[in-house]
CSV table of C-alpha atoms in Angstrom, one decimal:
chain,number,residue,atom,x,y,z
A,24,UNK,CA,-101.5,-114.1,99.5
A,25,UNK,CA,-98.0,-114.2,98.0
A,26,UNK,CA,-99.3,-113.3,94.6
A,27,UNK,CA,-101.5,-110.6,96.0
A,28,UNK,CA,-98.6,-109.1,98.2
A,29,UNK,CA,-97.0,-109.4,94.3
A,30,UNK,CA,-99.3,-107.1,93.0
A,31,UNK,CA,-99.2,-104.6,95.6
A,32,UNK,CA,-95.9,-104.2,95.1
A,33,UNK,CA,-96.1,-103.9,91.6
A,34,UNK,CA,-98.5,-101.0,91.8
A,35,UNK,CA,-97.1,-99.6,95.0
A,36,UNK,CA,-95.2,-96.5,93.8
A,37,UNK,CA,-91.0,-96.6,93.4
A,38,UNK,CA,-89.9,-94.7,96.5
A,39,UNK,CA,-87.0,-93.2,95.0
A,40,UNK,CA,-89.5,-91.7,91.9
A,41,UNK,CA,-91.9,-90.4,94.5
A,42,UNK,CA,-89.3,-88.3,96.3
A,43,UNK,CA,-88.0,-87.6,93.5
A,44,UNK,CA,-91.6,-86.1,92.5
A,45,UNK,CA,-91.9,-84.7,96.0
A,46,UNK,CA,-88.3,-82.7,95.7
A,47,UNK,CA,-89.3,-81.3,92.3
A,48,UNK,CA,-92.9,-80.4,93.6
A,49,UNK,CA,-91.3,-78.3,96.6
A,50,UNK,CA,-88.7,-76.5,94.1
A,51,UNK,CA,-91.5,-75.6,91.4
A,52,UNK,CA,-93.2,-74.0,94.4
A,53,UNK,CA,-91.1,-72.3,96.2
A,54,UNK,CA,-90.3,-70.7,93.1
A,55,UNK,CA,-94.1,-69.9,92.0
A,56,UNK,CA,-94.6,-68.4,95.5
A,57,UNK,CA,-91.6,-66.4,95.4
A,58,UNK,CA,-93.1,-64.6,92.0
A,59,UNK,CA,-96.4,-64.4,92.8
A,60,UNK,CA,-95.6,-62.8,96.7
A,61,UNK,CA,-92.2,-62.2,96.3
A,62,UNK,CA,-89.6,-63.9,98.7
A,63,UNK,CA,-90.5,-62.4,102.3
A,64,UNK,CA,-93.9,-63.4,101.7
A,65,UNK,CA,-93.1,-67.2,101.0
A,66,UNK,CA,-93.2,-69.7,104.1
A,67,UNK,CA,-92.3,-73.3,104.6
A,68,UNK,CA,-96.4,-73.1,105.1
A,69,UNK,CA,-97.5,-72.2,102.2
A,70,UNK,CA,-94.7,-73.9,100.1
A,71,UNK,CA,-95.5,-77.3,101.2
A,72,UNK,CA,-99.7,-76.7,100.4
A,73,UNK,CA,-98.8,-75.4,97.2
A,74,UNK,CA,-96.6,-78.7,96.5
A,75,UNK,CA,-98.9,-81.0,98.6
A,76,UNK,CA,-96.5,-82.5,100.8
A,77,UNK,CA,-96.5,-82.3,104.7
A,78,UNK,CA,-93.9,-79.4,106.3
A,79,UNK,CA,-91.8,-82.5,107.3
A,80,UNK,CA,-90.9,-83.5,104.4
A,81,UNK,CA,-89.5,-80.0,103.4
A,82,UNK,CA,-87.8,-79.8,106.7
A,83,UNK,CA,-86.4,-83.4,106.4
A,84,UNK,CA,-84.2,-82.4,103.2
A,85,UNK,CA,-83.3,-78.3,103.8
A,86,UNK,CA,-83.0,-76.7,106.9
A,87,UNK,CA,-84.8,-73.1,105.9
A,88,UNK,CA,-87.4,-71.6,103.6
A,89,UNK,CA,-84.1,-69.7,102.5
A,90,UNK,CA,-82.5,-72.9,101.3
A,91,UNK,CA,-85.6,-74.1,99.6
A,92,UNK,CA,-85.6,-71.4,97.4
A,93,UNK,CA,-81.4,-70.9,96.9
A,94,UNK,CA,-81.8,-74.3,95.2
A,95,UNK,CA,-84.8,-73.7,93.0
A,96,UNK,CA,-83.1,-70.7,91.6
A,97,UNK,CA,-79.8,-72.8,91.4
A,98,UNK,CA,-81.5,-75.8,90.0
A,99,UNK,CA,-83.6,-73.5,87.2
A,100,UNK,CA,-80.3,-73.4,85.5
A,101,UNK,CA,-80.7,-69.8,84.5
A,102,UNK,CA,-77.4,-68.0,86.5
A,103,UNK,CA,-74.9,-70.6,83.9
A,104,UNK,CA,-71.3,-70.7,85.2
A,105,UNK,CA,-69.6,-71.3,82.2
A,106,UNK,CA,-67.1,-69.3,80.0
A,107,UNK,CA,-66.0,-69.7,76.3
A,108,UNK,CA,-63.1,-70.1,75.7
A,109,UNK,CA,-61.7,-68.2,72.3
A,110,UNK,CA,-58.1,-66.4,72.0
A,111,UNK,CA,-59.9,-63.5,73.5
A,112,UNK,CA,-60.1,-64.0,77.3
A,113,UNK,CA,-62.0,-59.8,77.2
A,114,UNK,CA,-64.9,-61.5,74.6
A,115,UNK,CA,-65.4,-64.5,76.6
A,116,UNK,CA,-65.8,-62.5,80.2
A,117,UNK,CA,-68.2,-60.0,78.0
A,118,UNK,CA,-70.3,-63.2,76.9
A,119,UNK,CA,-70.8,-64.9,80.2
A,120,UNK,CA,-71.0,-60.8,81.8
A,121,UNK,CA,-73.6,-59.6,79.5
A,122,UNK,CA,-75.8,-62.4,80.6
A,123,UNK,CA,-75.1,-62.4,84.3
A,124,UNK,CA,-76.4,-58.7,83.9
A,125,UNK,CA,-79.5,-60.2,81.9
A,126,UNK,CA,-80.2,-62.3,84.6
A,127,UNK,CA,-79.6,-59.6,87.3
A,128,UNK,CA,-82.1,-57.3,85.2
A,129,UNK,CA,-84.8,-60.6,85.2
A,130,UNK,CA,-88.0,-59.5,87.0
A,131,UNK,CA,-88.6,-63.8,87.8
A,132,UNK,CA,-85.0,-63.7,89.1
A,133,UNK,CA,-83.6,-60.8,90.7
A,134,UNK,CA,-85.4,-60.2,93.2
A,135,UNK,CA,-85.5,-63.5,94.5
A,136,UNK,CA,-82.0,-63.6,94.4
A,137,UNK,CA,-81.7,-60.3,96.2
A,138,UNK,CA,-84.2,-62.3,98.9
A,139,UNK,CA,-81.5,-64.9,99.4
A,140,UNK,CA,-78.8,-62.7,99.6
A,141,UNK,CA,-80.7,-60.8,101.7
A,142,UNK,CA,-81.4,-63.7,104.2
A,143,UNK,CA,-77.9,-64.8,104.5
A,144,UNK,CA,-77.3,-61.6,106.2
A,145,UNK,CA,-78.2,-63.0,109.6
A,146,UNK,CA,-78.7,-67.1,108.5
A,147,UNK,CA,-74.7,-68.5,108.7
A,148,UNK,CA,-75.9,-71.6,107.3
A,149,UNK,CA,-77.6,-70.6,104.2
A,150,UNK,CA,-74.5,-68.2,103.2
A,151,UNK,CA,-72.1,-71.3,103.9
A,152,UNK,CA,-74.6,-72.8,101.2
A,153,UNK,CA,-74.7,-70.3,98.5
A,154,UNK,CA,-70.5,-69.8,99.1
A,155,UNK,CA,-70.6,-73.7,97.8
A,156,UNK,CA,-73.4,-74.2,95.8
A,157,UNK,CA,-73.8,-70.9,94.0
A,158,UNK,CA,-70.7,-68.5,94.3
A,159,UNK,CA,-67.4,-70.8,94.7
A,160,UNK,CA,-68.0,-72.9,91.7
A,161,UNK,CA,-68.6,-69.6,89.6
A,162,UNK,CA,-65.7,-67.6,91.6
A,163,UNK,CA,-63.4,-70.9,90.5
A,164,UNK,CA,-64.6,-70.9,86.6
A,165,UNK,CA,-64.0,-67.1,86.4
A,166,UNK,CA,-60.5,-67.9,87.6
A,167,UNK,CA,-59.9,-70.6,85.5
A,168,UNK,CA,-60.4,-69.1,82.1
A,169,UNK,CA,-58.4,-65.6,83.9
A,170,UNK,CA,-55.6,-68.2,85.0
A,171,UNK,CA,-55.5,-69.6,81.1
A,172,UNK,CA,-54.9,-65.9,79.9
A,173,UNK,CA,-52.2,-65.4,82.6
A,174,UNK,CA,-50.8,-68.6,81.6
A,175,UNK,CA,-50.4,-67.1,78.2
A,176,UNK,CA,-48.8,-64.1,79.1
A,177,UNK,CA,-52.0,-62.0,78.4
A,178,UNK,CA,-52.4,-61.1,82.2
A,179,UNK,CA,-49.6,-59.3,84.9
A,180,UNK,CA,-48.2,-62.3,86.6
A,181,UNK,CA,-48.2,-60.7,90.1
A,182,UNK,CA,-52.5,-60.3,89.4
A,183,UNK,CA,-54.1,-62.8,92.5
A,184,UNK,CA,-57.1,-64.1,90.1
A,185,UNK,CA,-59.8,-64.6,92.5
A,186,UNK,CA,-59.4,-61.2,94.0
A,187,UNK,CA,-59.6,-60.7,90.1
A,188,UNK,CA,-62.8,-62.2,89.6
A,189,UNK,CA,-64.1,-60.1,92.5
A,190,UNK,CA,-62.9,-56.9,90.6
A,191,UNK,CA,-64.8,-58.1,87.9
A,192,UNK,CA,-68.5,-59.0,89.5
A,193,UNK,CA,-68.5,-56.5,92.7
A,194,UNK,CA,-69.3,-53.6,90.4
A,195,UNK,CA,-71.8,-55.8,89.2
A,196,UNK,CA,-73.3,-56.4,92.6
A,197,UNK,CA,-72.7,-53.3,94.0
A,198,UNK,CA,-76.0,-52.5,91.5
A,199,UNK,CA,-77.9,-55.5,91.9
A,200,UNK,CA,-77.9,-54.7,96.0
A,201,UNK,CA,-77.6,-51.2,96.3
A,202,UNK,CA,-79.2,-48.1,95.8
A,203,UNK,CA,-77.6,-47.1,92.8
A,204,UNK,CA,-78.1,-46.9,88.9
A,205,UNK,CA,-79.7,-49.2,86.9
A,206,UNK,CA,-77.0,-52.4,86.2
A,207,UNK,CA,-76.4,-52.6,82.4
A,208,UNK,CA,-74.2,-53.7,79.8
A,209,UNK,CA,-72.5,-50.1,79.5
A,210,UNK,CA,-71.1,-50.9,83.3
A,211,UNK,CA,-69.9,-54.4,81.9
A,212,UNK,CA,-67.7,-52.5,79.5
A,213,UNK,CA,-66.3,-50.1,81.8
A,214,UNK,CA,-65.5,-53.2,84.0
A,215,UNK,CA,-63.5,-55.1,81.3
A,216,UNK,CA,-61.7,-51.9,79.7
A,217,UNK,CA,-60.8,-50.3,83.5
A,218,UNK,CA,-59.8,-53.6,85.4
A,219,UNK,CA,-58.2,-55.6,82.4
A,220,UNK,CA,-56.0,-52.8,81.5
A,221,UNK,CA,-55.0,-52.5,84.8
A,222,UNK,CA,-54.7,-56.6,84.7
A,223,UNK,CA,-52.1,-56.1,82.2
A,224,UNK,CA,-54.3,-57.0,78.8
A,225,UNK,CA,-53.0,-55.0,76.1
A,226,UNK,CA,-55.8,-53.3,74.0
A,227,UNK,CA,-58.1,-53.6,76.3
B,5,UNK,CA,-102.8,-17.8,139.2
B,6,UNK,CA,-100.9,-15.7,136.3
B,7,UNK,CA,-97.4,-16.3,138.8
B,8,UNK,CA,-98.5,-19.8,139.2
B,9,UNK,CA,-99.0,-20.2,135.3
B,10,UNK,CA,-95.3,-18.2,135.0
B,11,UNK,CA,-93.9,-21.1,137.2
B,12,UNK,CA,-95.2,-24.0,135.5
B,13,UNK,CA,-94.4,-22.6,132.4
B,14,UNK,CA,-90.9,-22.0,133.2
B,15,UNK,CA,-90.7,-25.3,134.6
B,16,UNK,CA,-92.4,-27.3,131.6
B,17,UNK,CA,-90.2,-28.6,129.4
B,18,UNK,CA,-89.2,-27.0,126.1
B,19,UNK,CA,-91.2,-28.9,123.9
B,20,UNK,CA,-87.8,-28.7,120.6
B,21,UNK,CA,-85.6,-29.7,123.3
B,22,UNK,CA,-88.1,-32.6,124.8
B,23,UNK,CA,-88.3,-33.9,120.9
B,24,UNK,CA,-84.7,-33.8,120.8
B,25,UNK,CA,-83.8,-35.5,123.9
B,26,UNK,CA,-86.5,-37.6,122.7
B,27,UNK,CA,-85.2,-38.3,118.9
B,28,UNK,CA,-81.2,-39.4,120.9
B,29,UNK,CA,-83.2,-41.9,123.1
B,30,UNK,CA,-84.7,-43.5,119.8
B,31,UNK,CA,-81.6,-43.9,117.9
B,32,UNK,CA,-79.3,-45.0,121.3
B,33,UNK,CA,-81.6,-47.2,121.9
B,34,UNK,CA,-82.3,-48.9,118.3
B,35,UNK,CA,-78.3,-49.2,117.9
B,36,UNK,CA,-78.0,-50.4,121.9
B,37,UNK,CA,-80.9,-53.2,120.9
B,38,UNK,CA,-79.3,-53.9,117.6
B,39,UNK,CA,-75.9,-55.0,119.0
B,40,UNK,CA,-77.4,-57.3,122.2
B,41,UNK,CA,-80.1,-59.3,119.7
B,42,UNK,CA,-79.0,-57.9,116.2
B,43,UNK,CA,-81.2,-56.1,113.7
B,44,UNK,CA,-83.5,-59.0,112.9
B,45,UNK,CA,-84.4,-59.2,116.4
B,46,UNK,CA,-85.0,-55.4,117.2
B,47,UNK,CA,-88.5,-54.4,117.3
B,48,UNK,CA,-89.9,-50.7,116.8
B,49,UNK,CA,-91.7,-52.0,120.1
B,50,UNK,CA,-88.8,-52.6,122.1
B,51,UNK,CA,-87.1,-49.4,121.0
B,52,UNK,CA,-90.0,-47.4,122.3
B,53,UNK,CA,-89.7,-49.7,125.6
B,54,UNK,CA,-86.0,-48.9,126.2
B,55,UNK,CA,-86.4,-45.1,125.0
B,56,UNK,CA,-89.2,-44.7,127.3
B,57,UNK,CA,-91.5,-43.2,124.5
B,58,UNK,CA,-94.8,-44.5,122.7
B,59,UNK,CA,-94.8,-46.5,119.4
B,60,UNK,CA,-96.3,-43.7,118.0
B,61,UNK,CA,-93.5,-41.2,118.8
B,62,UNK,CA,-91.3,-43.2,116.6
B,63,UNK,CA,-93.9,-43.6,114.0
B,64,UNK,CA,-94.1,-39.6,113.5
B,65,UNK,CA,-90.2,-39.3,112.4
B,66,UNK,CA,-89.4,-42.8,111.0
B,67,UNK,CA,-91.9,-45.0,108.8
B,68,UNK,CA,-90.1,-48.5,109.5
B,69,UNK,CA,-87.6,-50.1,112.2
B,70,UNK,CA,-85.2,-49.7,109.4
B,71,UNK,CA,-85.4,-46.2,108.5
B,72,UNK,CA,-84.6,-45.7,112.5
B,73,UNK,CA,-81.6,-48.0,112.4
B,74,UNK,CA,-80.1,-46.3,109.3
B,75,UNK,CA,-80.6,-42.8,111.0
B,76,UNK,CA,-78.6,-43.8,114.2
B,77,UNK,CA,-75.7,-45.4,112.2
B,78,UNK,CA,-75.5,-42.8,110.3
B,79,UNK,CA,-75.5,-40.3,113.2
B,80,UNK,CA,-73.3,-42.3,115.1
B,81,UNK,CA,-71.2,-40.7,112.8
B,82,UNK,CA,-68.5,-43.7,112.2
B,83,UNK,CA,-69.1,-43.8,107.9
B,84,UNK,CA,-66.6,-41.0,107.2
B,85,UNK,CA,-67.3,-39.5,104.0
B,86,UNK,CA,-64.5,-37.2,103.5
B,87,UNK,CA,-61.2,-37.5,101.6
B,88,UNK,CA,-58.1,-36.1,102.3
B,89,UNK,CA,-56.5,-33.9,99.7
B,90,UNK,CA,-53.2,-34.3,99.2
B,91,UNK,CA,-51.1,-34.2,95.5
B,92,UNK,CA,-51.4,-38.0,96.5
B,93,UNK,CA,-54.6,-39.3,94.7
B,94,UNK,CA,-53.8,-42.9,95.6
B,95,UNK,CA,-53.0,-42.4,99.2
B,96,UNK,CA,-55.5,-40.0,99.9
B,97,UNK,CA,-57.8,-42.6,98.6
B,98,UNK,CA,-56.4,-45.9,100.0
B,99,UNK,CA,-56.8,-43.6,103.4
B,100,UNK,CA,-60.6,-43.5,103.1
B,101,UNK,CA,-61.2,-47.0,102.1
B,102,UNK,CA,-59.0,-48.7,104.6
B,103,UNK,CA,-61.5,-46.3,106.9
B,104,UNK,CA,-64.4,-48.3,105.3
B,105,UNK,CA,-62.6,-51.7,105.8
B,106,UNK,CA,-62.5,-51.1,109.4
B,107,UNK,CA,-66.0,-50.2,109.7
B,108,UNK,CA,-67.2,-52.9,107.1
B,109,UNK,CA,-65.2,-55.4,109.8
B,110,UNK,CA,-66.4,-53.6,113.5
B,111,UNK,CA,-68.7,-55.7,115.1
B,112,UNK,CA,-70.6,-53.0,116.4
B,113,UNK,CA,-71.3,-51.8,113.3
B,114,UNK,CA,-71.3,-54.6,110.5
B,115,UNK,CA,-73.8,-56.7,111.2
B,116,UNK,CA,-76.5,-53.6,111.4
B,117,UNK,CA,-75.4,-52.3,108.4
B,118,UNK,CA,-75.4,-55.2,106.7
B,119,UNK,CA,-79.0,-55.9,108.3
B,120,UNK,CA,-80.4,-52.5,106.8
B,121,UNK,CA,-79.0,-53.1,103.1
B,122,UNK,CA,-80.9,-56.2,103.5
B,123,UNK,CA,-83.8,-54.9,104.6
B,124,UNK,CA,-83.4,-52.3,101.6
B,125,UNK,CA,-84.4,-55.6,99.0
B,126,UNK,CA,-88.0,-55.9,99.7
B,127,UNK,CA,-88.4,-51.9,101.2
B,128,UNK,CA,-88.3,-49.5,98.4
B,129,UNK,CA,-88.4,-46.5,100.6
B,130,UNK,CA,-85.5,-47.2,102.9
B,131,UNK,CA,-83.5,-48.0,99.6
B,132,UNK,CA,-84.7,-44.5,98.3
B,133,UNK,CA,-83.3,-43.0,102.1
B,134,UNK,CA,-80.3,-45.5,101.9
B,135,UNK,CA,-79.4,-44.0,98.5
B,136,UNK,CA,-80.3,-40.5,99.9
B,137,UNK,CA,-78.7,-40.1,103.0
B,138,UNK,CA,-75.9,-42.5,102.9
B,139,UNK,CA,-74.7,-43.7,99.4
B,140,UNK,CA,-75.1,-40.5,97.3
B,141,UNK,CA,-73.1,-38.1,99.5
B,142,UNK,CA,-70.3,-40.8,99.9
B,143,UNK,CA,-70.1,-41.2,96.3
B,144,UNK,CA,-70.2,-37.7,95.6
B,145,UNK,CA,-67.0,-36.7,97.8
B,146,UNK,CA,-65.1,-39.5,96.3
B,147,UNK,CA,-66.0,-38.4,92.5
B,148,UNK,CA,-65.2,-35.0,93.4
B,149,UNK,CA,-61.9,-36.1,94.1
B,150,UNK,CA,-61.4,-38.3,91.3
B,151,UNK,CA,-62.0,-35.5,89.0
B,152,UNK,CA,-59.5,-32.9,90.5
B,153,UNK,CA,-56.9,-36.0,89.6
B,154,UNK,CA,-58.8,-36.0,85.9
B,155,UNK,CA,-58.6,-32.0,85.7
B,156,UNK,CA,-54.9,-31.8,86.5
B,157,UNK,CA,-54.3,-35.2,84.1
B,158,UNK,CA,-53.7,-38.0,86.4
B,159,UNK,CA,-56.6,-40.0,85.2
B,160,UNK,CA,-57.7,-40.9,81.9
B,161,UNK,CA,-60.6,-37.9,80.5
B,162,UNK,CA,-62.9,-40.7,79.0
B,163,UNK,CA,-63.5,-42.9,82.5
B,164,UNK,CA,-66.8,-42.0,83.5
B,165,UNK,CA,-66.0,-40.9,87.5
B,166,UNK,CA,-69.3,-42.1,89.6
B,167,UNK,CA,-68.6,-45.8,87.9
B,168,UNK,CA,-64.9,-45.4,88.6
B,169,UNK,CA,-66.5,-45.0,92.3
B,170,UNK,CA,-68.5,-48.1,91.9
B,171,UNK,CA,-65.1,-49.6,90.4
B,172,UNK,CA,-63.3,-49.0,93.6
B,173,UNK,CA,-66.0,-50.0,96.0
B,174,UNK,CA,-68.1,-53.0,94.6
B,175,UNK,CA,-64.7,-55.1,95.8
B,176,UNK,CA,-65.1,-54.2,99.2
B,177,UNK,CA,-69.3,-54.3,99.8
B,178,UNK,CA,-69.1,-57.6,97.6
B,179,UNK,CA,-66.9,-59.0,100.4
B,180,UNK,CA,-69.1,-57.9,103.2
B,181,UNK,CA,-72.1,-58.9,101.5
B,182,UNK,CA,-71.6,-62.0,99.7
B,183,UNK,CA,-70.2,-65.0,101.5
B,184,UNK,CA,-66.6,-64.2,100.4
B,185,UNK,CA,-62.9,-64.3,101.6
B,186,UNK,CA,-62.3,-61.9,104.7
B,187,UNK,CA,-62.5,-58.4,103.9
B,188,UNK,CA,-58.7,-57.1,104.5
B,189,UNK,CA,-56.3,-54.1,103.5
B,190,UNK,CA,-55.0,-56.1,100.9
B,191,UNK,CA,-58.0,-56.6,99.0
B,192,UNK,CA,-58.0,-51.9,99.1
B,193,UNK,CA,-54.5,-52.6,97.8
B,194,UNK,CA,-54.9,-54.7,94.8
B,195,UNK,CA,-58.0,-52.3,94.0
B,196,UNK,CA,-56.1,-49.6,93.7
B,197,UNK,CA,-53.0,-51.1,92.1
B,198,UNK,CA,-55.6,-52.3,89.1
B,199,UNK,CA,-58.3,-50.0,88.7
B,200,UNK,CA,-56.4,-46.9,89.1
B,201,UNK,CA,-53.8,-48.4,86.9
B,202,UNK,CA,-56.7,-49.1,84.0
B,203,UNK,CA,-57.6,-45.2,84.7
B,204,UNK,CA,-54.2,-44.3,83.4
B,205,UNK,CA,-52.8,-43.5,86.9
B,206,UNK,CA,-48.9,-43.6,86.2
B,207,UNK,CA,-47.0,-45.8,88.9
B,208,UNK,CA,-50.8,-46.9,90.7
């Protein structure tokens, strides 16, 4: 009996893997779904036959579809948060710019992000989660490589940095959720050269 | 019978006048059902209930529940578009957008606006009438007077106006659209200070 119970256990598979398994299953699907039907289309449903797992265990780690899919697209590691950092503070926001516009121009992402931005419109929760998981940790990396060029005498003192960094990505947004002209790297330009002139960078 | 035909005629409603009384009931009633159970929860069916009219009434002017809801806040007549036009570029300015700071923070009027941009990310054609009726007209009256502060040398010649526009408001609709810091006068302030400081306004 003992030995037999041994055995059992031995094939009986690791808990932690299988959620593990089950977690990445969801996210993979969510994120199919979203492509193939786009995000409105999706449901808790359809995500959880697609990933063969029970609603339940969706429910039992996010609260909405909407959360599901925030962290798929956080997870997929495409929208990086990270700056250079070289002498010159206007080529490292151009870098990391330039491919936040790639990004907001990617027929697999946009409009999936666009989905989730949409549904925290009336869904408190899920925009408390994408201030924390997805925009405050960017917001505070922005900031940090601005607050370096302050520090160095680059930037106007009196300049508040996050209210900086939203100078700097709500022309940006502005395209990606409005009705207006096609976001590219032109309006990433006009961005740096208007606002960090007016930040005080000389030659800008 | 022709005197009897003479009376009912004169008594039957003018049908232009009927539509119109008709067309006010829609759109009171969309923005009266909009603030009690906000714009997720209004239906084109309970519209046509509380503006005592069919389905199909509605149907004939409007193609969607949002396309109705846009119409009435537009009508309501609350989104100013005009600018004053004073020597003052900056004040005449900072008076229109501390206008749209109000509006983007009245609870009658946030939360439905804010529920038909995101109804614009997966509707193509009430993006097309949001553009159309709303954003193009607005951005218009401000680049128009942008460039009489270009023509008389205020502003730098090479800024391209229309992205200026998006310069000055992507601040303020990244606020109300992304789960940000309170949308204040301040943030108008700063927005001026630096972006019409990087367009070569002198004391901005």
């Amino acid at each position: 009996m003992c030995g037999n119970l041994g055995r059992m256990s031995a094939r009986a598979p690791d808990p932690a893997r299988r959620s593990e398994r089950s977690r990445r299953a969801i996210l993979d699907s969510a994120l199919l779904l979203c492509r193939a039907r786009g995000y409105e289309a999706t449901t808790i449903e359809a995500i959880a036959a697609e990933a063969g797992v029970g609603k339940q265990t969706i429910y039992r780690w996010w609260p909405s579809k909407g959360a599901v899919i925030m962290d798929a697209l956080n997870e997929a590691g495409v929208a990086s948060a990270s700056f250079s950092d070289t002498d010159d503070v206007r080529a490292d926001l151009r870098r990391q710019m330039t491919s936040v516009v790639r990004l907001m121009n990617d027929a697999q992402f946009a409009p999936i992000y666009r989905g989730v931005i949409a549904a925290t419109q009336s869904d408190p929760g899920l925009a408390k989660a994408l201030r924390e998981r997805v925009i405050a940790p960017r917001v505070t990396a922005c900031a940090e490589r601005l607050r370096r060029a302050q520090q160095d005498g680059q930037l106007r003192p009196d300049v508040d940095l996050e209210t900086l960094v939203e100078l700097l990505y709500g022309p940006l947004y502005y395209r990606l959720l409005l009705p207006a002209r096609r976001l590219d790297r032109a309006l990433v330009d006009t961005v740096l050269d208007v606002v960090l002139t007016g930040a005080g960078l000389a030659g800008a």
